[in-house]
């Protein structure tokens, strides 16, 4: 039970030893988690009904994706009113109930703060268009055409194509790091910061325990809007990531001034003991470190593991890079699957092999300092959902092949229509080709199910302070370079990324085996001889004397 006072009368300072260090996070993609009102789309009432799933799993920090009114150009990441709740998602009462019900279960709730851009339909942007001389014009980033009449500089959108769209009315371009429907706010305008002060206070007052800052790396842009250095020829027909990678993002992300915004928000959060968690999507670990100094974001998502293959060198690098970039490793929020990328189980090989590898990778994250997050369905070993072309929804996926619908298909709760996600005849995305074995109901309580193995991993993390502490981390090298392995206060953690079994020259008692889950009642498996780690398997060994 979390007894978190609400409202300004009860403000308090952040507790020593920030609570998020001990949490296990769980990311809910709201439109696909659970449909409470039967319209085929997930909503807050559905989420409340399924909160026990998080409790059983052991997750206690819930991040929920946007629930504000939105035209839906980017599934809610195009907000047209920050103050209210999209009626299709619920209302203010449902938000209050979500927070109360979560707190009763000891779960804290952070909401998405989409502050890099608004919807094109937001009244601020409408006013900026309608009245170029008015106060809202400067809420956004405008520039005259470049020489020759084209875009003002060479910046590209994360979704591909130029980051600028012409407003024929004024003859100026506006900036959008995402869709043209998502104009970027001008964080150099103090009035924008003031407007967001109010939004932040409003939702802290409603009882949220913090914010996940969407596009935290991108809020502030170069004051002179200088072009980025070009690294490779630019091909406007190339996949969006290749378009982005054709430039060094020197002037459009991670700009001086970004930290001032974080500091300002942090002062709001700290009065209530709330968390500031950034998306911090960057190209280099050094940029990640620049976003996470001691007085900035409390936590930042490290997204490097969302793109690694099953290869020890790249996985080791993607683990060590952020650890080397931040002053306190507990600032790292770890993920290996997300709402935006191909699910790890598919990316790492697909089928049961990919599922094993995904869990073996998660095992490493759960034993490092920082806060690990699971993405809904990861705990079921879900593969990327199958989304036939006629169902595609993601604006990104509509144009190119690497769309995000496949990682966003609905949660499979139980056998039956729509796997228990919704009673609607048609859901907003298809079920993705799930089977009964994918569902929570079938997996829960079944020894060796993916759910029970993840549950055991979460329990291990929660019951072992040595794995959560900031220090004492030693990497173990093995001759074949197949293992990714480290030691922490006498604990040994190892994952085998190679093709052959590897003997682990370490003392200790195996307490977690990714092929079994908890080994509490199966110690006979490890009764004799050295521990051998099979390909795609992870093991965790407690210190020989058993002291945590
Ligand atoms: C979110 C995406 C979204 C983008 C633009 C990302 O951080 O995770 O789903 O499309 O921001 O708001």
Coordinates of C-alpha atoms and ligand atoms in Angstrom, one line a residue:
X1 CA 0.0 0.0 0.0
X2 CA 1.4 3.4 -1.0
X3 CA 0.2 6.2 1.0
X4 CA 1.1 9.1 -1.2
X5 CA -0.4 12.5 -0.1
X6 CA -2.0 14.5 -2.9
X7 CA -2.4 18.2 -3.5
X8 CA -0.2 21.1 -2.5
X9 CA -1.2 20.9 1.2
X10 CA 0.7 17.7 1.5
X11 CA 3.9 18.5 -0.3
X12 CA 6.9 16.8 1.0
X13 CA 10.5 16.5 -0.1
X14 CA 11.9 13.5 -2.0
X15 CA 12.7 10.6 0.4
X16 CA 16.3 9.7 0.9
X17 CA 17.1 6.6 -1.1
X18 CA 14.8 7.2 -4.0
X19 CA 12.0 4.5 -4.2
X20 CA 12.5 3.8 -7.9
X21 CA 15.8 2.1 -7.3
X22 CA 14.0 -0.8 -5.8
X23 CA 11.2 -1.0 -8.3
X24 CA 10.5 -3.3 -11.2
X25 CA 8.8 -1.4 -14.0
X26 CA 6.1 -2.5 -16.4
X27 CA 5.2 -0.6 -19.5
X28 CA 1.6 -0.5 -20.6
X29 CA 0.7 0.4 -24.1
X30 CA -2.8 1.6 -23.2
X31 CA -4.6 1.0 -26.5
X32 CA -3.6 -2.7 -26.4
X33 CA -3.6 -3.7 -22.8
X34 CA -7.3 -4.3 -21.9
X35 CA -10.5 -2.9 -23.2
X36 CA -13.0 -2.0 -20.4
X37 CA -15.7 -0.3 -22.5
X38 CA -16.0 -2.8 -25.4
X39 CA -15.0 -0.4 -28.2
X40 CA -12.1 -2.6 -29.3
X41 CA -9.4 -0.4 -27.9
X42 CA -7.7 -0.6 -24.5
X43 CA -8.6 2.0 -21.9
X44 CA -8.1 3.0 -18.2
X45 CA -11.0 0.9 -16.9
X46 CA -9.6 -2.2 -18.6
X47 CA -6.2 -1.5 -17.1
X48 CA -7.7 -1.2 -13.6
X49 CA -9.4 -4.6 -14.1
X50 CA -6.1 -6.1 -14.9
X51 CA -3.9 -4.5 -12.3
X52 CA -3.7 -7.8 -10.4
X53 CA -1.6 -9.1 -13.3
X54 CA 1.2 -6.7 -12.3
X55 CA 0.9 -7.6 -8.7
X56 CA 1.2 -11.3 -9.4
X57 CA 4.2 -10.7 -11.6
X58 CA 5.7 -8.5 -8.9
X59 CA 6.0 -5.3 -10.9
X60 CA 5.5 -2.1 -8.9
X61 CA 6.2 0.8 -11.2
X62 CA 3.6 1.2 -14.0
X63 CA 4.2 3.5 -17.0
X64 CA 1.1 4.1 -18.9
X65 CA 1.1 5.6 -22.4
X66 CA -0.9 8.8 -23.2
X67 CA -4.6 9.0 -22.3
X68 CA -5.3 12.6 -23.4
X69 CA -7.6 13.7 -26.2
X70 CA -5.8 13.2 -29.5
X71 CA -6.7 12.9 -33.2
X72 CA -4.7 9.7 -33.1
X73 CA -2.2 10.4 -35.8
X74 CA 0.4 8.7 -33.6
X75 CA -1.8 6.8 -31.3
X76 CA -2.0 9.4 -28.6
X77 CA 1.5 10.8 -28.9
X78 CA -0.2 13.8 -30.7
X79 CA -2.0 15.4 -27.8
X80 CA -4.7 18.0 -28.4
X81 CA -5.5 18.7 -24.8
X82 CA -3.1 18.0 -21.9
X83 CA -5.6 18.9 -19.2
X84 CA -8.2 16.3 -19.7
X85 CA -8.8 12.6 -20.5
X86 CA -9.8 11.2 -23.9
X87 CA -13.4 10.0 -23.3
X88 CA -12.6 6.8 -25.1
X89 CA -9.9 6.1 -22.5
X90 CA -11.9 7.2 -19.4
X91 CA -12.3 10.3 -17.4
X92 CA -10.8 12.1 -14.5
X93 CA -12.6 9.7 -12.1
X94 CA -11.1 6.7 -13.9
X95 CA -7.6 8.2 -13.6
X96 CA -8.2 8.7 -9.8
X97 CA -9.4 5.1 -9.5
X98 CA -6.4 3.8 -11.4
X99 CA -4.0 5.6 -9.1
X100 CA -5.9 4.5 -5.9
X101 CA -6.2 0.9 -7.0
X102 CA -2.6 0.8 -8.0
X103 CA -1.4 2.3 -4.8
X104 CA -3.5 -0.1 -2.8
X105 CA -1.5 -2.8 -4.5
X106 CA 1.8 -1.1 -3.8
X107 CA 2.2 0.0 -7.4
X108 CA 3.3 3.5 -8.4
X109 CA 2.0 5.0 -11.6
X110 CA 3.9 7.3 -14.0
X111 CA 2.2 9.0 -16.9
X112 CA 3.6 9.9 -20.3
X113 CA 4.4 13.6 -20.7
X114 CA 4.5 14.4 -24.4
X115 CA 6.3 17.7 -24.3
X116 CA 8.4 17.8 -27.4
X117 CA 5.4 18.4 -29.6
X118 CA 1.6 18.8 -29.6
X119 CA -1.0 17.7 -32.1
X120 CA -1.5 19.9 -35.0
X121 CA -5.1 20.2 -33.6
X122 CA -4.0 21.6 -30.3
X123 CA -5.5 25.1 -29.8
X124 CA -2.0 26.5 -29.4
X125 CA -1.0 25.4 -32.8
X126 CA -4.4 26.4 -34.3
X127 CA -3.8 29.9 -32.9
X128 CA -0.2 29.9 -34.1
X129 CA -1.5 29.2 -37.6
X130 CA -4.4 31.6 -37.5
X131 CA -2.6 34.5 -36.0
X132 CA 1.1 34.6 -36.9
X133 CA 1.5 37.8 -35.0
X134 CA -0.1 36.4 -31.8
X135 CA 1.3 35.0 -28.6
X136 CA 1.1 31.3 -29.6
X137 CA 3.1 31.6 -32.8
X138 CA 6.3 31.4 -30.7
X139 CA 5.1 28.3 -29.0
X140 CA 6.4 26.4 -32.0
X141 CA 9.6 26.5 -34.1
X142 CA 9.1 28.5 -37.3
X143 CA 11.6 29.5 -39.9
X144 CA 11.7 31.1 -43.3
X145 CA 12.5 28.9 -46.3
X146 CA 16.1 28.1 -47.0
X147 CA 17.9 29.5 -50.1
X148 CA 16.0 28.2 -53.1
X149 CA 12.8 28.1 -51.2
X150 CA 13.1 24.7 -49.6
X151 CA 13.2 23.6 -45.9
X152 CA 15.2 25.9 -43.7
X153 CA 17.9 23.3 -42.9
X154 CA 18.7 19.6 -43.5
X155 CA 17.0 18.1 -40.4
X156 CA 15.1 14.9 -40.9
X157 CA 12.1 13.5 -39.1
X158 CA 12.6 10.4 -36.9
X159 CA 9.8 8.9 -39.0
X160 CA 11.5 9.8 -42.3
X161 CA 11.4 12.7 -44.7
X162 CA 12.2 16.3 -43.9
X163 CA 11.5 17.6 -40.4
X164 CA 9.8 20.8 -41.8
X165 CA 6.4 21.4 -43.3
X166 CA 5.4 24.6 -45.1
X167 CA 2.5 26.7 -43.8
X168 CA 1.3 28.2 -47.0
X169 CA -0.6 30.9 -45.1
X170 CA 2.5 32.5 -43.6
X171 CA 5.1 31.2 -46.1
X172 CA 7.1 29.9 -43.1
X173 CA 8.0 26.3 -42.3
X174 CA 7.3 24.7 -38.9
X175 CA 9.5 22.0 -37.4
X176 CA 8.4 18.5 -36.5
X177 CA 10.8 15.8 -35.4
X178 CA 8.0 13.3 -36.0
X179 CA 4.9 13.6 -38.2
X180 CA 3.7 16.8 -39.7
X181 CA 0.7 16.3 -37.4
X182 CA 3.1 16.7 -34.4
X183 CA 4.6 20.2 -34.5
X184 CA 7.5 20.7 -32.2
X185 CA 7.1 23.1 -29.2
X186 CA 9.6 25.9 -28.8
X187 CA 11.3 25.2 -25.4
X188 CA 13.3 28.4 -25.8
X189 CA 10.0 30.3 -25.2
X190 CA 9.5 30.8 -21.4
X191 CA 5.7 30.7 -21.9
X192 CA 5.9 27.1 -23.0
X193 CA 7.8 26.2 -19.8
X194 CA 5.1 28.0 -17.8
X195 CA 2.3 26.2 -19.6
X196 CA 3.9 22.9 -18.8
X197 CA 4.5 23.9 -15.1
X198 CA 0.7 24.0 -14.9
X199 CA 0.2 20.6 -16.6
X200 CA 2.8 18.9 -14.4
X201 CA 1.3 20.3 -11.2
X202 CA -2.2 19.3 -12.4
X203 CA -1.3 15.6 -12.8
X204 CA 1.0 15.4 -9.7
X205 CA -2.0 16.8 -7.9
X206 CA -4.1 14.0 -9.3
X207 CA -1.8 11.6 -7.6
X208 CA 0.6 10.4 -10.3
X209 CA 4.0 9.3 -9.0
X210 CA 5.9 10.8 -11.8
X211 CA 6.3 11.2 -15.6
X212 CA 7.9 9.4 -18.5
X213 CA 9.2 12.2 -20.6
X214 CA 8.6 11.5 -24.3
X215 CA 11.5 12.5 -26.6
X216 CA 13.4 13.9 -23.6
X217 CA 16.5 14.2 -25.8
X218 CA 14.8 16.5 -28.3
X219 CA 13.0 19.2 -26.4
X220 CA 15.5 22.0 -27.0
X221 CA 16.9 22.7 -30.5
X222 CA 19.8 24.7 -31.6
X223 CA 19.0 28.4 -31.3
X224 CA 20.3 29.2 -34.8
X225 CA 18.7 26.1 -36.3
X226 CA 22.0 25.1 -37.9
X227 CA 22.1 22.1 -40.4
X228 CA 23.5 18.9 -39.0
X229 CA 26.8 17.5 -40.4
X230 CA 26.0 15.0 -43.1
X231 CA 27.7 11.6 -42.7
X232 CA 26.4 9.7 -45.7
X233 CA 24.5 10.4 -48.9
X234 CA 20.8 11.0 -48.0
X235 CA 18.2 8.8 -49.7
X236 CA 14.7 10.0 -49.1
X237 CA 13.3 6.6 -50.1
X238 CA 15.5 4.7 -47.6
X239 CA 14.1 3.2 -44.3
X240 CA 13.6 5.9 -41.7
X241 CA 16.5 4.8 -39.5
X242 CA 18.9 5.0 -42.5
X243 CA 17.6 8.5 -43.2
X244 CA 18.3 9.5 -39.6
X245 CA 21.7 7.8 -39.6
X246 CA 22.8 9.9 -42.6
X247 CA 23.4 12.8 -40.3
X248 CA 25.3 13.5 -37.1
X249 CA 22.6 14.9 -34.8
X250 CA 24.6 17.7 -33.5
X251 CA 22.0 20.4 -33.5
X252 CA 18.6 18.9 -33.2
X253 CA 18.9 16.7 -30.1
X254 CA 20.7 16.8 -26.7
X255 CA 21.2 20.6 -26.8
X256 CA 22.4 22.8 -24.1
X257 CA 19.4 24.1 -22.2
X258 CA 17.7 20.7 -22.1
X259 CA 18.9 20.2 -18.6
X260 CA 17.3 23.5 -17.5
X261 CA 14.0 22.1 -18.5
X262 CA 14.6 18.9 -16.5
X263 CA 15.8 20.8 -13.5
X264 CA 12.6 22.9 -13.5
X265 CA 10.5 19.8 -13.7
X266 CA 12.5 18.0 -11.1
X267 CA 11.7 20.7 -8.6
X268 CA 8.0 20.1 -9.2
X269 CA 8.5 16.3 -8.8
X270 CA 10.7 16.4 -5.8
X271 CA 8.2 18.4 -3.7
X272 CA 6.0 15.3 -4.0
X273 CA 8.6 12.5 -4.1
X274 CA 7.8 11.9 -7.7
X275 CA 9.9 10.4 -10.5
X276 CA 11.3 12.1 -13.6
X277 CA 12.0 9.3 -16.1
X278 CA 13.2 10.3 -19.6
X279 CA 12.9 8.5 -22.8
X280 CA 16.5 9.6 -23.7
X281 CA 16.7 8.1 -27.1
X282 CA 20.2 8.9 -28.4
X283 CA 22.7 7.7 -30.9
X284 CA 25.8 7.6 -28.6
X285 CA 26.3 6.7 -24.9
X286 CA 28.1 10.0 -24.4
X287 CA 24.8 11.8 -25.3
X288 CA 23.0 9.6 -22.8
X289 CA 25.4 10.6 -20.1
X290 CA 24.9 14.3 -20.9
X291 CA 21.2 13.9 -20.2
X292 CA 21.7 12.3 -16.9
X293 CA 23.8 14.4 -14.6
X294 CA 23.1 14.3 -10.8
X295 CA 20.5 17.1 -10.8
X296 CA 18.7 16.2 -14.0
X297 CA 16.4 13.3 -14.8
X298 CA 16.2 10.8 -12.0
X299 CA 16.2 7.9 -14.6
X300 CA 16.6 7.6 -18.3
X301 CA 15.7 4.8 -20.6
X302 CA 18.7 3.2 -22.2
X303 CA 17.5 1.9 -25.5
X304 CA 20.7 0.4 -26.8
X305 CA 19.5 -3.2 -26.1
X306 CA 16.5 -2.8 -28.3
X307 CA 18.6 -3.2 -31.4
X308 CA 21.3 -5.7 -30.5
X309 CA 21.4 -9.2 -32.1
X310 CA 22.3 -12.4 -30.3
X311 CA 26.0 -11.8 -30.1
X312 CA 28.0 -11.5 -27.0
X313 CA 30.2 -8.6 -28.1
X314 CA 27.3 -6.3 -29.0
X315 CA 25.3 -7.2 -26.0
X316 CA 28.2 -6.7 -23.6
X317 CA 28.8 -3.3 -25.3
X318 CA 25.1 -2.3 -25.0
X319 CA 25.3 -3.1 -21.3
X320 CA 28.6 -1.5 -20.5
X321 CA 28.1 1.7 -22.6
X322 CA 25.5 3.3 -20.4
X323 CA 27.2 2.1 -17.2
X324 CA 30.3 3.9 -18.3
X325 CA 28.3 7.0 -19.3
X326 CA 26.5 8.0 -16.1
X327 CA 27.8 9.0 -12.7
X328 CA 25.4 6.7 -10.8
X329 CA 24.4 3.5 -12.6
X330 CA 21.1 3.5 -10.8
X331 CA 20.0 6.2 -13.2
X332 CA 19.6 3.6 -16.0
X333 CA 16.2 2.4 -16.9
X334 CA 16.8 -0.9 -18.7
X335 CA 14.6 -2.4 -21.4
X336 CA 15.0 -5.0 -24.1
X337 CA 11.5 -4.7 -25.6
X338 CA 9.3 -1.7 -26.1
X339 CA 6.2 -0.1 -27.8
X340 CA 8.4 1.1 -30.6
X341 CA 10.7 -1.8 -31.6
X342 CA 10.4 -5.4 -32.7
X343 CA 9.9 -7.6 -29.7
X344 CA 13.1 -9.1 -28.4
X345 CA 11.9 -12.7 -28.7
X346 CA 11.5 -12.2 -32.5
X347 CA 14.5 -10.0 -32.9
X348 CA 16.7 -12.6 -31.2
X349 CA 15.7 -15.5 -33.3
X350 CA 12.0 -16.1 -33.1
X351 CA 10.2 -19.2 -31.8
X352 CA 11.2 -20.8 -28.5
X353 CA 14.9 -20.0 -29.2
X354 CA 14.1 -16.3 -29.4
X355 CA 11.9 -16.5 -26.3
X356 CA 14.7 -18.2 -24.4
X357 CA 17.2 -15.6 -25.5
X358 CA 14.9 -12.7 -24.6
X359 CA 14.6 -14.0 -21.1
X360 CA 18.3 -14.7 -20.9
X361 CA 18.9 -11.1 -21.9
X362 CA 16.4 -9.8 -19.3
X363 CA 18.2 -11.9 -16.7
X364 CA 21.3 -9.7 -17.2
X365 CA 19.3 -6.5 -16.9
X366 CA 17.5 -7.6 -13.7
X367 CA 20.9 -8.2 -12.0
X368 CA 22.4 -4.8 -12.8
X369 CA 22.1 -1.5 -11.0
X370 CA 19.3 0.6 -12.4
X371 CA 15.5 0.0 -12.8
X372 CA 14.5 -2.8 -15.2
X373 CA 11.2 -2.5 -17.2
X374 CA 9.2 -5.2 -18.9
X375 CA 7.0 -4.3 -21.8
X376 CA 3.5 -5.8 -21.7
X377 CA 3.5 -9.3 -22.9
X378 CA 7.3 -9.8 -22.6
X379 CA 6.6 -11.8 -19.5
X380 CA 4.5 -14.2 -21.7
X381 CA 7.4 -14.7 -24.2
X382 CA 5.3 -13.0 -26.9
X383 CA 6.8 -12.8 -30.3
X384 CA 6.1 -9.9 -32.7
X385 CA 2.3 -10.0 -33.6
X386 CA 1.3 -10.8 -37.1
X387 CA -0.5 -7.8 -38.7
X388 CA -1.8 -8.2 -42.2
X389 CA -1.4 -5.2 -44.5
X390 CA -5.1 -4.3 -44.4
X391 CA -4.9 -3.9 -40.6
X392 CA -1.9 -1.7 -40.4
X393 CA -2.3 1.3 -38.3
X394 CA 1.0 2.8 -37.5
X395 CA 1.7 5.9 -39.7
X396 CA 5.3 4.8 -39.8
X397 CA 4.4 1.3 -40.9
X398 CA 2.1 2.5 -43.6
X399 CA 5.0 3.9 -45.5
X400 CA 7.8 1.5 -44.7
X401 CA 8.3 -2.1 -43.6
X402 CA 9.6 -1.4 -40.1
X403 CA 6.3 -0.3 -38.6
X404 CA 5.4 -0.7 -35.0
X405 CA 2.0 -2.4 -35.1
X406 CA 3.6 -5.9 -34.6
X407 CA 4.8 -5.1 -31.1
X408 CA 1.5 -3.4 -30.2
X409 CA -1.1 -6.2 -30.9
X410 CA -3.5 -6.8 -27.9
X411 CA -2.5 -8.6 -24.8
X412 CA -3.7 -12.2 -24.8
X413 CA -5.4 -12.7 -21.4
X414 CA -7.3 -15.9 -21.8
X415 CA -8.5 -18.4 -24.4
X416 CA -11.7 -17.2 -26.2
X417 CA -12.8 -14.3 -28.3
X418 CA -10.0 -11.7 -28.7
X419 CA -8.1 -13.7 -26.1
X420 CA -10.0 -11.8 -23.4
X421 CA -8.7 -8.4 -24.5
X422 CA -12.1 -7.1 -25.6
X423 CA -15.7 -8.1 -26.2
X424 CA -15.8 -6.0 -29.4
X425 CA -16.4 -7.7 -32.8
X426 CA -13.4 -6.0 -34.1
X427 CA -10.4 -4.8 -32.2
X428 CA -8.3 -1.8 -33.3
X429 CA -5.4 -4.2 -34.2
X430 CA -5.7 -7.9 -34.8
X431 CA -4.8 -10.5 -32.1
X432 CA -1.5 -11.0 -33.9
X433 CA -1.9 -14.7 -34.3
X434 CA -1.7 -15.6 -30.6
X435 CA -2.5 -19.1 -29.3
X436 CA -4.0 -20.2 -26.1
X437 CA -0.5 -21.0 -24.8
X438 CA 0.4 -17.3 -25.1
X439 CA -2.3 -16.3 -22.7
X440 CA -1.9 -15.2 -19.1
X441 CA -4.6 -17.6 -17.9
X442 CA -2.8 -20.6 -19.4
X443 CA 0.6 -19.6 -18.3
X444 CA -0.1 -18.5 -14.7
X445 CA 0.7 -21.3 -12.3
X446 CA 2.0 -23.6 -14.9
X447 CA 5.5 -24.7 -13.9
X448 CA 8.1 -23.6 -16.5
X449 CA 5.8 -21.2 -18.4
X450 CA 7.4 -18.0 -19.5
X451 CA 5.2 -16.1 -17.1
X452 CA 6.4 -18.2 -14.1
X453 CA 10.0 -17.8 -15.2
X454 CA 9.8 -14.0 -15.5
X455 CA 7.9 -14.0 -12.2
X456 CA 10.8 -15.9 -10.6
X457 CA 13.3 -13.4 -12.0
X458 CA 11.3 -10.4 -10.7
X459 CA 11.1 -12.1 -7.3
X460 CA 14.9 -12.7 -7.3
X461 CA 15.5 -9.0 -8.1
X462 CA 13.2 -7.8 -5.4
X463 CA 14.5 -10.1 -2.7
X464 CA 18.2 -9.4 -3.4
X465 CA 19.6 -6.0 -2.4
X466 CA 23.0 -6.9 -3.6
X467 CA 21.7 -7.0 -7.2
X468 CA 20.1 -3.5 -6.9
X469 CA 23.0 -1.7 -5.3
X470 CA 25.0 0.9 -7.2
X471 CA 28.5 -0.6 -6.9
X472 CA 30.4 -3.9 -6.9
X473 CA 30.2 -5.0 -10.6
X474 CA 33.0 -7.1 -12.1
X475 CA 32.8 -8.4 -15.6
X476 CA 33.9 -12.0 -16.2
X477 CA 35.8 -12.8 -19.4
X478 CA 35.6 -16.3 -20.9
X479 CA 38.0 -17.7 -23.4
X480 CA 35.4 -18.4 -26.1
X481 CA 33.8 -15.0 -25.7
X482 CA 30.4 -16.7 -25.6
X483 CA 29.4 -15.7 -22.1
X484 CA 28.1 -12.3 -21.0
X485 CA 28.8 -12.6 -17.3
X486 CA 29.5 -10.6 -14.3
X487 CA 29.8 -10.8 -10.5
X488 CA 28.2 -8.7 -7.9
X489 CA 29.0 -9.1 -4.2
X490 CA 29.7 -12.7 -4.6
X491 CA 26.7 -13.3 -6.9
X492 CA 27.5 -14.6 -10.4
X493 CA 25.3 -13.9 -13.4
X494 CA 25.9 -15.5 -16.8
X495 CA 24.2 -15.7 -20.2
X496 CA 25.5 -17.9 -23.0
X497 CA 25.3 -16.2 -26.4
X498 CA 27.4 -18.8 -28.2
X499 CA 26.6 -22.0 -30.0
X500 CA 28.1 -24.4 -27.4
X501 CA 27.6 -25.1 -23.7
X502 CA 30.2 -23.3 -21.5
X503 CA 31.4 -24.4 -18.1
X504 CA 31.2 -21.6 -15.6
X505 CA 34.2 -21.5 -13.4
X506 CA 32.4 -19.9 -10.5
X507 CA 31.4 -21.0 -7.0
X508 CA 27.9 -20.6 -5.7
X509 CA 24.4 -22.0 -5.6
X510 CA 22.2 -21.7 -8.7
X511 CA 19.1 -19.8 -7.6
X512 CA 17.7 -18.9 -11.0
X513 CA 17.9 -20.8 -14.3
X514 CA 16.1 -19.1 -17.3
X515 CA 15.1 -22.6 -18.5
X516 CA 13.4 -23.4 -15.2
X517 CA 12.6 -20.3 -13.3
X518 CA 13.2 -20.6 -9.6
X519 CA 15.3 -23.6 -8.8
X520 CA 14.3 -23.6 -5.2
X521 CA 12.8 -27.1 -5.3
X522 CA 15.0 -28.4 -8.0
X523 CA 18.5 -28.1 -6.6
X524 CA 19.2 -31.7 -7.7
X525 CA 19.8 -30.4 -11.2
X526 CA 22.8 -28.7 -9.9
X527 CA 23.8 -31.1 -7.2
X528 CA 27.1 -32.2 -8.7
X529 CA 29.9 -30.8 -10.9
X530 CA 30.5 -27.4 -12.3
X531 CA 27.6 -25.3 -13.6
X532 CA 27.4 -25.6 -17.4
X533 CA 25.5 -22.8 -19.2
X534 CA 23.7 -23.9 -22.3
X535 CA 23.4 -21.7 -25.4
X536 CA 20.5 -19.3 -24.9
X537 CA 20.4 -19.9 -21.2
X538 CA 21.1 -17.6 -18.2
X539 CA 21.9 -18.6 -14.7
X540 CA 22.2 -16.7 -11.4
X541 CA 24.4 -18.1 -8.6
X542 CA 24.1 -16.9 -5.1
X543 CA 27.3 -16.6 -3.1
X544 CA 28.6 -19.9 -1.8
X545 CA 27.8 -19.1 1.8
X546 CA 24.3 -18.1 0.8
X547 CA 24.5 -14.5 2.2
X548 CA 22.6 -12.1 0.0
Ligands
LIG1 C1 7.2 7.1 -28.4 C2 6.7 6.8 -29.8 C3 6.1 8.1 -30.4 C4 7.2 9.2 -30.4 C5 6.6 10.5 -30.8 C6 8.4 8.0 -28.8 O1 9.1 8.2 -27.8 O2 7.7 6.0 -27.7 O3 5.7 5.8 -29.7 O4 5.7 7.8 -31.7 O5 7.8 9.3 -29.2 O6 5.9 11.0 -29.7

